[in-house]
mmCIF file of C-alpha atoms in Angstrom:
data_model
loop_
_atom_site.group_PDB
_atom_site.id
_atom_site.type_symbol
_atom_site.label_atom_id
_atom_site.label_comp_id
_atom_site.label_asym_id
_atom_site.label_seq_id
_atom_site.Cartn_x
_atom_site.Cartn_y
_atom_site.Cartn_z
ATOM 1 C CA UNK A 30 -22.322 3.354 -35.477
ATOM 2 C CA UNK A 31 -19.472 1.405 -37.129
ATOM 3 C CA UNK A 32 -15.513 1.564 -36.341
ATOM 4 C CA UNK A 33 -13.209 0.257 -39.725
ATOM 5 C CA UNK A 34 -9.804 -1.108 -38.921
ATOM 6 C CA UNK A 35 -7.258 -2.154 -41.381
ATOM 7 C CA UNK A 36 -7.254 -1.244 -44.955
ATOM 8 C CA UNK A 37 -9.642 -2.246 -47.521
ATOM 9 C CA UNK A 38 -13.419 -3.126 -46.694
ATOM 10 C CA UNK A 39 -11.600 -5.577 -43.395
ATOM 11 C CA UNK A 40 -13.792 -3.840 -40.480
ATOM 12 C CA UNK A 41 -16.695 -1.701 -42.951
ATOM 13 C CA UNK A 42 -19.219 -4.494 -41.096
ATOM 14 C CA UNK A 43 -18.247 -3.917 -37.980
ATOM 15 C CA UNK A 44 -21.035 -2.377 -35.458
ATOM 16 C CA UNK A 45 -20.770 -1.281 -31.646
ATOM 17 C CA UNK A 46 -22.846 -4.341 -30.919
ATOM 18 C CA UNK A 47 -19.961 -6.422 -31.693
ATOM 19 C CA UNK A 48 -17.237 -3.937 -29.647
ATOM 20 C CA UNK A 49 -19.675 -4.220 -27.086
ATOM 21 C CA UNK A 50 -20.113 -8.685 -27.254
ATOM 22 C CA UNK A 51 -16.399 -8.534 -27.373
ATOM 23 C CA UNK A 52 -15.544 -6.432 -24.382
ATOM 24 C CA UNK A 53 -18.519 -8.312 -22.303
ATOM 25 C CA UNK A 54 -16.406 -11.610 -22.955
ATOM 26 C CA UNK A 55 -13.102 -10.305 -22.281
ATOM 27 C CA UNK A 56 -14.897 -8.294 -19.147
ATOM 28 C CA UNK A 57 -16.522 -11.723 -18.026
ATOM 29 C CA UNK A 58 -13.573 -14.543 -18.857
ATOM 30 C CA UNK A 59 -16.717 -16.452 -20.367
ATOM 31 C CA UNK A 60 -18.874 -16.393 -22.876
ATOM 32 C CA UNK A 61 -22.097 -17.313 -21.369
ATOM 33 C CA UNK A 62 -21.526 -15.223 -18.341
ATOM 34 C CA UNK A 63 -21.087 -12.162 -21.002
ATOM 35 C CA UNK A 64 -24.263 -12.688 -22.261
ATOM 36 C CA UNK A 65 -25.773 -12.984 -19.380
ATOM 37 C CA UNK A 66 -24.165 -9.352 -18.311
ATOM 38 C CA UNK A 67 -25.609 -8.298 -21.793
ATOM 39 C CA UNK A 68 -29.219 -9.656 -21.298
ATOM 40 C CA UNK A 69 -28.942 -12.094 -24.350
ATOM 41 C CA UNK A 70 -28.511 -15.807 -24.976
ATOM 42 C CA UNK A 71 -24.906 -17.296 -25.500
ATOM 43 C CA UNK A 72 -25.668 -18.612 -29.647
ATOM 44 C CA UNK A 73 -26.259 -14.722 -30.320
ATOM 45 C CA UNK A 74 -22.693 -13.259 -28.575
ATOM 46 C CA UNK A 75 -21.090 -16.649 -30.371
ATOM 47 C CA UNK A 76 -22.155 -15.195 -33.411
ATOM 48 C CA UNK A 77 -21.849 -11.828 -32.854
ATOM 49 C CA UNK A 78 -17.819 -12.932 -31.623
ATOM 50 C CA UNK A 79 -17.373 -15.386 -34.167
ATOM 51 C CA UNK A 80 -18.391 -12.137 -37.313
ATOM 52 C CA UNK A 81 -16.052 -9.870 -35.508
ATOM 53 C CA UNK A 82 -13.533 -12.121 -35.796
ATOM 54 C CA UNK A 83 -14.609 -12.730 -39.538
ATOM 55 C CA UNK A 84 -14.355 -9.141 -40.195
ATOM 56 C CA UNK A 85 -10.925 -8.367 -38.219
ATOM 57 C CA UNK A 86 -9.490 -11.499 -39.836
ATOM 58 C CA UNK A 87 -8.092 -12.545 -36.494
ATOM 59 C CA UNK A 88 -8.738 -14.940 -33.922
ATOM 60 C CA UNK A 89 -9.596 -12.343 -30.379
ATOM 61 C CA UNK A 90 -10.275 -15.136 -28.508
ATOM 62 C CA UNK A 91 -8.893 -18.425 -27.289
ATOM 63 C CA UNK A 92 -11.396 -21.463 -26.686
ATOM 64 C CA UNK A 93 -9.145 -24.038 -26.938
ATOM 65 C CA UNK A 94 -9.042 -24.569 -23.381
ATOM 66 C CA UNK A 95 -11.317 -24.453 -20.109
ATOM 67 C CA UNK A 96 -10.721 -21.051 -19.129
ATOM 68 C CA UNK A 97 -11.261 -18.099 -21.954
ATOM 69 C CA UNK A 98 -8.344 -16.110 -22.894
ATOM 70 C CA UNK A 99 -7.772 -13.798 -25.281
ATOM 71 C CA UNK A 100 -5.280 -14.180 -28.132
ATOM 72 C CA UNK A 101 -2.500 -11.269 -27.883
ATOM 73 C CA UNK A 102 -4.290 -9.926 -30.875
ATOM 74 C CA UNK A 103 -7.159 -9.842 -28.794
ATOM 75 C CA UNK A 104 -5.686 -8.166 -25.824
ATOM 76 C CA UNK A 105 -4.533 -5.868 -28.344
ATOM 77 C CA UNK A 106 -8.099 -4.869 -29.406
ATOM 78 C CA UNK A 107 -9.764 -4.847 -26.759
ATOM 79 C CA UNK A 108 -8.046 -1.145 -25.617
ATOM 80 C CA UNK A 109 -9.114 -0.127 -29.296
ATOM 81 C CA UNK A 110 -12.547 -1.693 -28.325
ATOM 82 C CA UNK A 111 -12.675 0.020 -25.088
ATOM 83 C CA UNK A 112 -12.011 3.358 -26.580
ATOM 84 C CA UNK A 113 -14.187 2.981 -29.779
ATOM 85 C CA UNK A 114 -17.002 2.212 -27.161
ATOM 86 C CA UNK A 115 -16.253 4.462 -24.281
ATOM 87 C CA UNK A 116 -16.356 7.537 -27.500
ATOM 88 C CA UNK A 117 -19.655 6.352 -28.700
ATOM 89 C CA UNK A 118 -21.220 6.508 -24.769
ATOM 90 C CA UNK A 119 -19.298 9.838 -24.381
ATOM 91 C CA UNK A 120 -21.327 11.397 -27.500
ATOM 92 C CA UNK A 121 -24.607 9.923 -25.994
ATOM 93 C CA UNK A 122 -24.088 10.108 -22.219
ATOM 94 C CA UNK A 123 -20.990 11.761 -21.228
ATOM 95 C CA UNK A 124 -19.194 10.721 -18.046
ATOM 96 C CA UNK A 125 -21.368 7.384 -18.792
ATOM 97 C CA UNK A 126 -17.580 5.710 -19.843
ATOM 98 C CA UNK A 127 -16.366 7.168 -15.957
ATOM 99 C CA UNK A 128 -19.053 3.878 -13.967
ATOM 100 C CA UNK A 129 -17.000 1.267 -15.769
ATOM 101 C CA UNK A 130 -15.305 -0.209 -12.453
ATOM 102 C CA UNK A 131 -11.165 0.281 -12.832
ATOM 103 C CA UNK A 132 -9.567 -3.018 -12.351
ATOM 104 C CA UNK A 133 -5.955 -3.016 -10.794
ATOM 105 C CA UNK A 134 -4.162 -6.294 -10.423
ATOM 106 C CA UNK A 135 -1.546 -7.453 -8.296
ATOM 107 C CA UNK A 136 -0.071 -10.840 -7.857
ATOM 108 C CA UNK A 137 0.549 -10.368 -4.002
ATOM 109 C CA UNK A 138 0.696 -7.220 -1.710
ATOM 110 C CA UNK A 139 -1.177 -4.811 -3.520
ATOM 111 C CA UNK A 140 0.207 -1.721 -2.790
ATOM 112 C CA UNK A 141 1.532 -2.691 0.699
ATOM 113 C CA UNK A 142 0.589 -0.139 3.773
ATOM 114 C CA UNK A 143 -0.328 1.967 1.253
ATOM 115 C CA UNK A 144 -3.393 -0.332 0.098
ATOM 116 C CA UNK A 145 -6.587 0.661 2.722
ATOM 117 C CA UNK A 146 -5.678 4.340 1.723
ATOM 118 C CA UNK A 147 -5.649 3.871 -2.172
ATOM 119 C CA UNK A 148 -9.180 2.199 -1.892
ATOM 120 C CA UNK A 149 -10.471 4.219 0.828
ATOM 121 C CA UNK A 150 -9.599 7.838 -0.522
ATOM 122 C CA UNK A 151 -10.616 6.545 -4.492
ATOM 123 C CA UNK A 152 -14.059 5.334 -3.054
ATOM 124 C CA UNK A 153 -14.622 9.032 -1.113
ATOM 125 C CA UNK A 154 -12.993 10.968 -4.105
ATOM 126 C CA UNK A 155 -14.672 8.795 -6.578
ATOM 127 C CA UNK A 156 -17.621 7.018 -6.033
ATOM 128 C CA UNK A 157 -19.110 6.981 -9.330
ATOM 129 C CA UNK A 158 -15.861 4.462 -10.474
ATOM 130 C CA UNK A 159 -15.576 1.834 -8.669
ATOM 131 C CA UNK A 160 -12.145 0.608 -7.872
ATOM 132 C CA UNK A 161 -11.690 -3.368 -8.344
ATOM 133 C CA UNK A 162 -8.272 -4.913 -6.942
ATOM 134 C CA UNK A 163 -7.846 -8.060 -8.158
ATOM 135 C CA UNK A 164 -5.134 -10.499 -7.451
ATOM 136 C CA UNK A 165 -3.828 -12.629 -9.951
ATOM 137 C CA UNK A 166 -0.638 -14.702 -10.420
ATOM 138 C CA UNK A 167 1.178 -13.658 -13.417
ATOM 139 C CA UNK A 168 4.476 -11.745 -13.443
ATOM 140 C CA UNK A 169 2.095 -9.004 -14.548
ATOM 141 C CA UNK A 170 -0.850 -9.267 -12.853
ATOM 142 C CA UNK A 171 -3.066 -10.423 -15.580
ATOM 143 C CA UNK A 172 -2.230 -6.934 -17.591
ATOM 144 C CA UNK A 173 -0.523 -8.307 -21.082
ATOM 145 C CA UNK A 174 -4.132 -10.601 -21.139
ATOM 146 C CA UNK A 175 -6.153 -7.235 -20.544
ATOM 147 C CA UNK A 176 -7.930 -8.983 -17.622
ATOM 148 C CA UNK A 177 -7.152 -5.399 -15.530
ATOM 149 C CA UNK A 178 -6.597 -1.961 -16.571
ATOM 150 C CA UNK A 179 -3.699 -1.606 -14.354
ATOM 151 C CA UNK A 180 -1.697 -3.855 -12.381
ATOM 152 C CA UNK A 181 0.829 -2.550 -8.862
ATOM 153 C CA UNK A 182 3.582 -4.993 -9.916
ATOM 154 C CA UNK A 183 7.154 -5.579 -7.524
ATOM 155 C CA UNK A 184 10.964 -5.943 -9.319
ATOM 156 C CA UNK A 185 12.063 -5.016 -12.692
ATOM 157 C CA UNK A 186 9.671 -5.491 -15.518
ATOM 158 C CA UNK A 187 10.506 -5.708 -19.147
ATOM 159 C CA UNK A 188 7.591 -6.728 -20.912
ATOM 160 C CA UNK A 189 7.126 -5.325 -24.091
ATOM 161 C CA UNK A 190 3.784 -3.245 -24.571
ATOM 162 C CA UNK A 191 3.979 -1.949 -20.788
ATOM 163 C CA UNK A 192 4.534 1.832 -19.125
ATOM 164 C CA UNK A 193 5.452 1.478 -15.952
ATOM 165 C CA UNK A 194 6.268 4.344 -12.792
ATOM 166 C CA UNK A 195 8.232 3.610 -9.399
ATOM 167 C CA UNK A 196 5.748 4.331 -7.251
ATOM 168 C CA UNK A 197 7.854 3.722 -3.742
ATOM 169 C CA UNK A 198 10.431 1.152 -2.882
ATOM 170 C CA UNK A 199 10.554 -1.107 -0.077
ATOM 171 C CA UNK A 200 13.263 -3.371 1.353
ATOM 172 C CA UNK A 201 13.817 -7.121 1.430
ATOM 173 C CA UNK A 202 13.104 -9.371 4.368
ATOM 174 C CA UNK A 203 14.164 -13.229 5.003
ATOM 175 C CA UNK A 204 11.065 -15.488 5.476
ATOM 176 C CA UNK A 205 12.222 -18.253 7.677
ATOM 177 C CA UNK A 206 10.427 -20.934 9.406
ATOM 178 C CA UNK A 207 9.318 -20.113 12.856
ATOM 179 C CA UNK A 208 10.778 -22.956 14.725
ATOM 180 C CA UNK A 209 14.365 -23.001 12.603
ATOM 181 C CA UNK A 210 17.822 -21.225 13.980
ATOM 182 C CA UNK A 211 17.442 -18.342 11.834
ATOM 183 C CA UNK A 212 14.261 -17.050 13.652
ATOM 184 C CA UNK A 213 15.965 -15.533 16.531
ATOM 185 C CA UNK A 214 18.390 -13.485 14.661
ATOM 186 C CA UNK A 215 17.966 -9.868 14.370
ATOM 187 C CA UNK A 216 18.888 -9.459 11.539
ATOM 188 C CA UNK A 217 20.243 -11.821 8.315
ATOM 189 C CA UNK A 218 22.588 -11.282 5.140
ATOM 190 C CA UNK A 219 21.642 -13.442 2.293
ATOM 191 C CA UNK A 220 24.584 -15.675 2.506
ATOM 192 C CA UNK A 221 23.011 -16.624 5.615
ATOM 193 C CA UNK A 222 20.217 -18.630 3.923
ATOM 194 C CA UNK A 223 22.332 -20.371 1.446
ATOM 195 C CA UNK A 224 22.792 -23.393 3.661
ATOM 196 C CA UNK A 225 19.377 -24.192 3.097
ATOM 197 C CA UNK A 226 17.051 -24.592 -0.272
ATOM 198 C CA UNK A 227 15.895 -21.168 -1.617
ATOM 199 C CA UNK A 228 11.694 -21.132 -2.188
ATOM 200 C CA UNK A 229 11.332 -19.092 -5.663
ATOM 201 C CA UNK A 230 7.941 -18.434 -6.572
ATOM 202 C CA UNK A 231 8.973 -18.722 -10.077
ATOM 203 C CA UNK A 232 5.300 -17.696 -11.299
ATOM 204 C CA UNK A 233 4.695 -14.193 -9.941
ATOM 205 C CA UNK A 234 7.811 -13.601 -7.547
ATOM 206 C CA UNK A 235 10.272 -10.879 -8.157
ATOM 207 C CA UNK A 236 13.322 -13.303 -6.288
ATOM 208 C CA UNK A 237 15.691 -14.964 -8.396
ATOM 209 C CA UNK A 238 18.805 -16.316 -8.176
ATOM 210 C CA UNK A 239 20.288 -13.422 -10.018
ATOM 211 C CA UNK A 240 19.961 -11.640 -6.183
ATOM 212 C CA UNK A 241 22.944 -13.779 -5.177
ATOM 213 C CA UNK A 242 26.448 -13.317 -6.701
ATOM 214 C CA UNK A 243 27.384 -16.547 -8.791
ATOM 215 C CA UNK A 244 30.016 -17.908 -6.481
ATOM 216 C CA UNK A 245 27.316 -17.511 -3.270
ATOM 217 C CA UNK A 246 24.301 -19.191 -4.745
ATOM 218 C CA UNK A 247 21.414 -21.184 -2.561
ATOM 219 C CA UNK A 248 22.585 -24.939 -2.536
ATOM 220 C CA UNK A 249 19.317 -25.727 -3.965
ATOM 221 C CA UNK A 250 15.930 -24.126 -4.908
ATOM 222 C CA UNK A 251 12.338 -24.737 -4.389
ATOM 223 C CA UNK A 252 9.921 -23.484 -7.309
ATOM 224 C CA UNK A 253 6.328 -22.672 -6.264
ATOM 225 C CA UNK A 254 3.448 -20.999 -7.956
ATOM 226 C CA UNK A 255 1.885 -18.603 -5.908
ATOM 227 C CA UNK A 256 2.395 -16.351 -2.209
ATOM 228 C CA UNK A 257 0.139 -19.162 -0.505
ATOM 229 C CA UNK A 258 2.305 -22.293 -1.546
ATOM 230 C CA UNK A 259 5.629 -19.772 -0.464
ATOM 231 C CA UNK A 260 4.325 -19.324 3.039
ATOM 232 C CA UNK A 261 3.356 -23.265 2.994
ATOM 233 C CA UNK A 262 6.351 -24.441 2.194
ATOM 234 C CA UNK A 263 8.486 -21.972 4.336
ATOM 235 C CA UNK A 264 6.888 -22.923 7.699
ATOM 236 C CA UNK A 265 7.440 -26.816 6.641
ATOM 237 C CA UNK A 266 11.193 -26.067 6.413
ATOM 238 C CA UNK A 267 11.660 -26.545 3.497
ATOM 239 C CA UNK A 268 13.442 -23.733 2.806
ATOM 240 C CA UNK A 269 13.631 -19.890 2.940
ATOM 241 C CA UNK A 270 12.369 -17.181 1.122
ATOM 242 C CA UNK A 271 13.421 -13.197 0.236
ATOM 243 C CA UNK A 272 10.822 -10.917 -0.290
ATOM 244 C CA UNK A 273 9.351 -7.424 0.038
ATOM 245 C CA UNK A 274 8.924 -5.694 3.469
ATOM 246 C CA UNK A 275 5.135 -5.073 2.450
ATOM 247 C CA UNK A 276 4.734 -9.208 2.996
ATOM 248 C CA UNK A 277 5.357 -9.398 7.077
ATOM 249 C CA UNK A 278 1.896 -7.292 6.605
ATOM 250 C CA UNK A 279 0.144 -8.504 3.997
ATOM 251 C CA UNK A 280 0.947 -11.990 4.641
ATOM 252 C CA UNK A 281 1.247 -12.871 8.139
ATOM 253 C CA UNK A 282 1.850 -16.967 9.212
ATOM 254 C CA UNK A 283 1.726 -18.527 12.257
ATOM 255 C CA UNK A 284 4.858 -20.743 11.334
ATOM 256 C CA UNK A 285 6.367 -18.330 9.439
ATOM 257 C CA UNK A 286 8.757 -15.188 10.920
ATOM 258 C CA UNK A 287 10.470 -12.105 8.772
ATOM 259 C CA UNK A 288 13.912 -11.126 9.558
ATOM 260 C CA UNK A 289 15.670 -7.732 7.810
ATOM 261 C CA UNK A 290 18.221 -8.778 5.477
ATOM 262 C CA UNK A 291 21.021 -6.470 5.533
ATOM 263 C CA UNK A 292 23.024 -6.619 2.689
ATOM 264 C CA UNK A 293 19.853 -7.269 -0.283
ATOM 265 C CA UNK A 294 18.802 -4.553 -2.610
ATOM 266 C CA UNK A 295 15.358 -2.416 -2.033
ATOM 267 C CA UNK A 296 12.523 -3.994 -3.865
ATOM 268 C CA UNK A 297 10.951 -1.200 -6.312
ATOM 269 C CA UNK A 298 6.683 -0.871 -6.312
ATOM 270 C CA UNK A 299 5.679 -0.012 -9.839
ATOM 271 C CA UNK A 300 2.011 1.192 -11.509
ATOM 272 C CA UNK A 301 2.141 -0.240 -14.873
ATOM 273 C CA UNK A 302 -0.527 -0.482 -17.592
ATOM 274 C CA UNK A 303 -0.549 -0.860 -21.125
ATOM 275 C CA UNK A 304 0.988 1.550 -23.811
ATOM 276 C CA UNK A 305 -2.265 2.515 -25.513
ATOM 277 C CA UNK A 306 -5.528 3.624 -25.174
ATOM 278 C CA UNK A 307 -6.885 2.746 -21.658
ATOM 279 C CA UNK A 308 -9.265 3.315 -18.878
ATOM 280 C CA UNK A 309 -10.024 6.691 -18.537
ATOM 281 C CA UNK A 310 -9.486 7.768 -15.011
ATOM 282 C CA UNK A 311 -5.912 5.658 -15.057
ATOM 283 C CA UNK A 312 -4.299 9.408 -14.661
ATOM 284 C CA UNK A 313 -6.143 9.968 -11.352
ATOM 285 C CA UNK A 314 -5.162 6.227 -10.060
ATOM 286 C CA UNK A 315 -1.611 7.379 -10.801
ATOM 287 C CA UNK A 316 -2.020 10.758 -9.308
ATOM 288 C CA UNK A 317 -3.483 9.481 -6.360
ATOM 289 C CA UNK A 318 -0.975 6.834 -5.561
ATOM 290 C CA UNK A 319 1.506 9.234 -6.154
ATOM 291 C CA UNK A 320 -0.165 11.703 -3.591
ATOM 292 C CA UNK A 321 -0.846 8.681 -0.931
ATOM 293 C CA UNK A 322 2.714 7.771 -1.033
ATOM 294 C CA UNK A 323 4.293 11.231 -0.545
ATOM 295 C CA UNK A 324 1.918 12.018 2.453
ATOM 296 C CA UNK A 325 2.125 8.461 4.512
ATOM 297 C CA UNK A 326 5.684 7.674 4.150
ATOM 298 C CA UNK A 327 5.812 4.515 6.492
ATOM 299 C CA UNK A 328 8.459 4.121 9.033
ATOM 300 C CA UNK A 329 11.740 1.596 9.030
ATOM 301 C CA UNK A 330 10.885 -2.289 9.195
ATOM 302 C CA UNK A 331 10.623 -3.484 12.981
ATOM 303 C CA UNK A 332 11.076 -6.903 14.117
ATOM 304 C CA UNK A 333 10.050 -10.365 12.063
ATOM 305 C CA UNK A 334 6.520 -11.702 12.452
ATOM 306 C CA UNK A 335 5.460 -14.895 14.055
ATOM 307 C CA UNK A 336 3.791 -16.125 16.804
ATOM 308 C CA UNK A 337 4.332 -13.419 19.384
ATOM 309 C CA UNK A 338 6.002 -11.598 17.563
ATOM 310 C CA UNK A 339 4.910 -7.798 16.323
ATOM 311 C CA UNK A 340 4.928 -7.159 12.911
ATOM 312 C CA UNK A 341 7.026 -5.304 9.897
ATOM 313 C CA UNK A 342 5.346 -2.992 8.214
ATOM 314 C CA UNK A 343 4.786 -3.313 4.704
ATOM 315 C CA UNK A 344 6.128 -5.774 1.861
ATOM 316 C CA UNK A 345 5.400 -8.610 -1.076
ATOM 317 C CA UNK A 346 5.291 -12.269 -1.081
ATOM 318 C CA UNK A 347 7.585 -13.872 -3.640
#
């Protein structure tokens, strides 16, 4: 079978073989480890990439560094790919296209107290499909490089190309060091951690400055990249952070204690995926975080989280 794209003979070459080389790389992050998952040496998917490319008459692929991406053109593709291949199994085999594993991204949190239910009612309701959550940091969970199908992503996203749906919203909690002043309050407004330096995670993090009004800003900031260098960084004192009330659960630390913020918007949970073509069971996903939500509505925040301390239920790290 052959798929044609574009106008003219551009595509007339193309075979599923090279969808299928394509989507194994993409799949894989590497082109020796997607031949390997295809049972062939890495020369033959070069040249099988390499002729696709040829015939598209755009680079899919970046190689110019250590870790495989693909080009925007490529991430583009690869949902045509997906669908050109998953209706050529259909014909042959059908449900065949249902066993590719569904691969939801988040960059920290997942889906907060909500998580062990998504996976655990998918893998009863669906074992055929295996459900893959994979966390990456990226603002959208790896989902504008198509390295998941769908990502569970915190704040207000723009990107172009994206659908997204409000899933549930959560509120904001002050991460303060456990052994600082602030760890003993009950509760904090966010003028309250202005004294001290801010920690943004500036890579995946849904806090900005934007959260404080211009005449009330943080006297200085700390950029990080990632949940793990937030919490580090927090418990050294050097500084404090805002995040989602899904965090104090997802990401407890011994040094590190969550206090309600009063006066700081809720933080909105979102399902997004690409506008296109996709995975086929991404309506059930939705349907079934929808239905977890609406039957396991978690109660208000309780106390900050530290050493002796009990937990909040539910939240994000920034």
């Amino acid at each position: 079978m052959s798929t044609g794209q574009g106008t003219g003979t551009a595509g007339r070459g193309i075979e599923i073989r090279h969808l299928r080389a394509f989507l194994a790389v993409a799949d894989e992050g590497s082109v020796t480890r997607g031949a390997a998952r295809l049972g062939v040496t890495q020369p033959v998917v070069s040249r099988t990439l390499a002729a696709l490319e040829r015939q598209l008459g755009v680079r899919l692929v970046d190689r110019s560094t250590h870790h495989l991406v693909l080009t925007p053109e490529g991430v583009a593709f690869r949902d045509k790919a997906t669908a050109a291949v998953g209706a050529f199994e259909e014909a042959i085999d059908p449900g065949r296209l249902r066993h590719r594993p569904l691969r939801l991204g988040h960059a920290w949190s997942a889906f907060g107290p909500y998580t062990t239910p998504l996976l655990r009612t998918w893998q009863q309701r669906h074992p055929g499909t295996p459900l893959e959550l994979l966390r990456i940091d990226d603002r959208t969970a790896g989902l504008t490089r198509g390295e998941v199908d769908a990502a569970l992503l915190r704040g207000p996203v723009d990107t172009p190309g994206l659908v997204t749906e409000v899933l549930f919203t959560e509120t904001r909690v002050a991460a303060v060091a456990a052994d600082g002043p602030l760890a003993a309050r009950a509760s904090l407004s966010l003028a309250d951690l202005t004294a001290d330096a801010v920690v943004l995670n500036t890579v995946s993090g849904a806090t900005t400055l934007a959260l404080w009004p211009p005449h009330a800003a943080p006297a200085a900031t700390l950029a990080v990249a990632n949940t793990d260098d937030w919490l580090t960084a927090i418990a050294a004192g050097q500084g404090n952070g805002v995040s989602g009330a899904s965090t104090a659960q997802m990401h407890p630390h011994a040094g590190v204690v969550y206090v309600p913020l009063d006066d700081a918007p809720p933080l909105p949970v979102l399902l997004a995926r690409r506008d296109g073509p996709g995975h086929p069971e991404l309506p059930r996903l939705a349907a079934l975080a929808r239905e977890i939500v609406a039957g396991q509505r978690p109660g208000p925040p309780s106390r900050g989280n530290g050493p002796g301390r009990p937990g909040i239920p539910s939240a994000d790290g920034e």
